[in-house]
Amino acid sequence: MCFSTVWGRAIRPEVLQSSGVSAESLDLGTVYIGALRDEETALCDLLHLPEQSFVVAGLLVGWPADGVQTLVRPRLPQNAVAFKNGYGPIDLKGAVET
């Protein structure tokens, strides 16, 4: 996603997430890439972006190839990250081992 300087250099996370959810609702696959800003000048040149444009985030969208196994990263269980009516103690080591 690239914006002109009128928008500023920040993008609200929900804008990027909403774009990804919309794509996934059409059975498209998505990959978020935040490190694109590490090579911003080279990427702007590669994409022939106008002079006042800059990169804020990357969202790759496409149809997943048939028969390709996708990587699902491990997540902490909900009892380690969600609490009711307050913040509770976390046993991360125990949560990771389960």
Protein backbone atom coordinates (compact mmCIF):
# COMPACT_ATOMS: atom_id res chain seq x y z
CA MET A 1 0.00 0.00 0.00
CA CYS A 2 1.40 3.35 -0.97
CA PHE A 3 0.01 6.75 -0.19
CA SER A 4 0.93 10.28 -1.14
CA THR A 5 2.28 12.64 1.50
CA VAL A 6 -1.24 13.99 1.97
CA TRP A 7 -2.09 10.87 4.02
CA GLY A 8 0.99 11.00 6.23
CA ARG A 9 3.42 8.17 6.92
CA ALA A 10 1.22 6.16 9.27
CA ILE A 11 -1.56 3.77 8.38
CA ARG A 12 -4.09 2.58 10.90
CA PRO A 13 -3.72 -1.18 11.47
CA GLU A 14 -7.44 -1.75 11.00
CA VAL A 15 -7.23 -0.38 7.44
CA LEU A 16 -4.64 -2.98 6.50
CA GLN A 17 -6.49 -5.74 8.38
CA SER A 18 -9.80 -4.80 6.75
CA SER A 19 -8.18 -5.03 3.32
CA GLY A 20 -6.87 -8.49 4.15
CA VAL A 21 -10.21 -9.71 5.50
CA SER A 22 -11.98 -8.40 2.40
CA ALA A 23 -9.56 -10.27 0.14
CA GLU A 24 -9.91 -13.47 2.17
CA SER A 25 -13.72 -13.24 1.89
CA LEU A 26 -13.18 -13.67 -1.87
CA ASP A 27 -11.06 -16.82 -1.26
CA LEU A 28 -7.86 -14.92 -1.95
CA GLY A 29 -4.74 -15.57 0.09
CA THR A 30 -2.91 -12.72 1.83
CA VAL A 31 0.52 -12.06 3.29
CA TYR A 32 1.37 -8.94 5.32
CA ILE A 33 4.91 -7.59 4.93
CA GLY A 34 5.95 -4.82 7.29
CA ALA A 35 9.65 -4.87 6.40
CA LEU A 36 9.06 -3.24 3.01
CA ARG A 37 9.95 0.11 4.51
CA ASP A 38 13.52 -1.16 5.05
CA GLU A 39 14.10 -0.81 1.31
CA GLU A 40 11.63 1.98 0.62
CA THR A 41 13.62 3.86 -2.02
CA ALA A 42 14.40 0.74 -4.04
CA LEU A 43 10.76 -0.39 -3.87
CA CYS A 44 9.46 3.02 -4.98
CA ASP A 45 11.86 2.88 -7.94
CA LEU A 46 10.86 -0.70 -8.80
CA LEU A 47 7.14 0.16 -8.76
CA HIS A 48 7.65 3.52 -10.55
CA LEU A 49 5.77 5.36 -7.80
CA PRO A 50 5.18 9.10 -8.17
CA GLU A 51 7.74 11.34 -6.44
CA GLN A 52 5.49 12.26 -3.49
CA SER A 53 4.57 8.62 -2.72
CA PHE A 54 6.05 6.31 -0.12
CA VAL A 55 5.55 2.77 1.19
CA VAL A 56 3.67 2.25 4.46
CA ALA A 57 3.07 -1.52 4.43
CA GLY A 58 2.87 -4.49 2.14
CA LEU A 59 -0.17 -6.66 1.53
CA LEU A 60 0.29 -9.39 -1.04
CA VAL A 61 -2.98 -10.74 -2.44
CA GLY A 62 -3.52 -13.68 -4.76
CA TRP A 63 -5.06 -17.07 -5.31
CA PRO A 64 -3.18 -19.79 -3.41
CA ALA A 65 -1.69 -22.51 -5.62
CA ASP A 66 -3.55 -25.83 -5.58
CA GLY A 67 -1.93 -28.50 -3.45
CA VAL A 68 0.45 -26.15 -1.65
CA GLN A 69 0.60 -26.59 2.12
CA THR A 70 0.50 -23.20 3.84
CA LEU A 71 2.35 -22.44 7.05
CA VAL A 72 0.20 -21.75 10.10
CA ARG A 73 2.31 -20.21 12.82
CA PRO A 74 1.81 -21.49 16.37
CA ARG A 75 -0.28 -19.27 18.63
CA LEU A 76 -0.58 -19.04 22.38
CA PRO A 77 -3.80 -20.56 23.73
CA GLN A 78 -6.61 -18.14 24.50
CA ASN A 79 -6.28 -18.59 28.28
CA ALA A 80 -2.78 -17.09 28.00
CA VAL A 81 -3.84 -13.98 26.10
CA ALA A 82 -7.49 -13.26 27.01
CA PHE A 83 -8.83 -12.34 30.44
CA LYS A 84 -12.27 -11.53 31.81
CA ASN A 85 -12.86 -8.42 33.94
CA GLY A 86 -9.18 -7.72 34.44
CA TYR A 87 -5.63 -8.68 33.64
CA GLY A 88 -4.47 -11.91 35.26
CA PRO A 89 -1.19 -13.68 35.84
CA ILE A 90 0.29 -15.43 32.83
CA ASP A 91 2.15 -18.73 32.90
CA LEU A 92 3.77 -18.38 29.47
CA LYS A 93 6.04 -21.39 29.92
CA GLY A 94 3.05 -23.57 30.81
CA ALA A 95 1.01 -22.08 27.96
CA VAL A 96 3.74 -22.76 25.41
CA GLU A 97 4.22 -26.35 26.58
CA THR A 98 0.52 -27.25 26.19
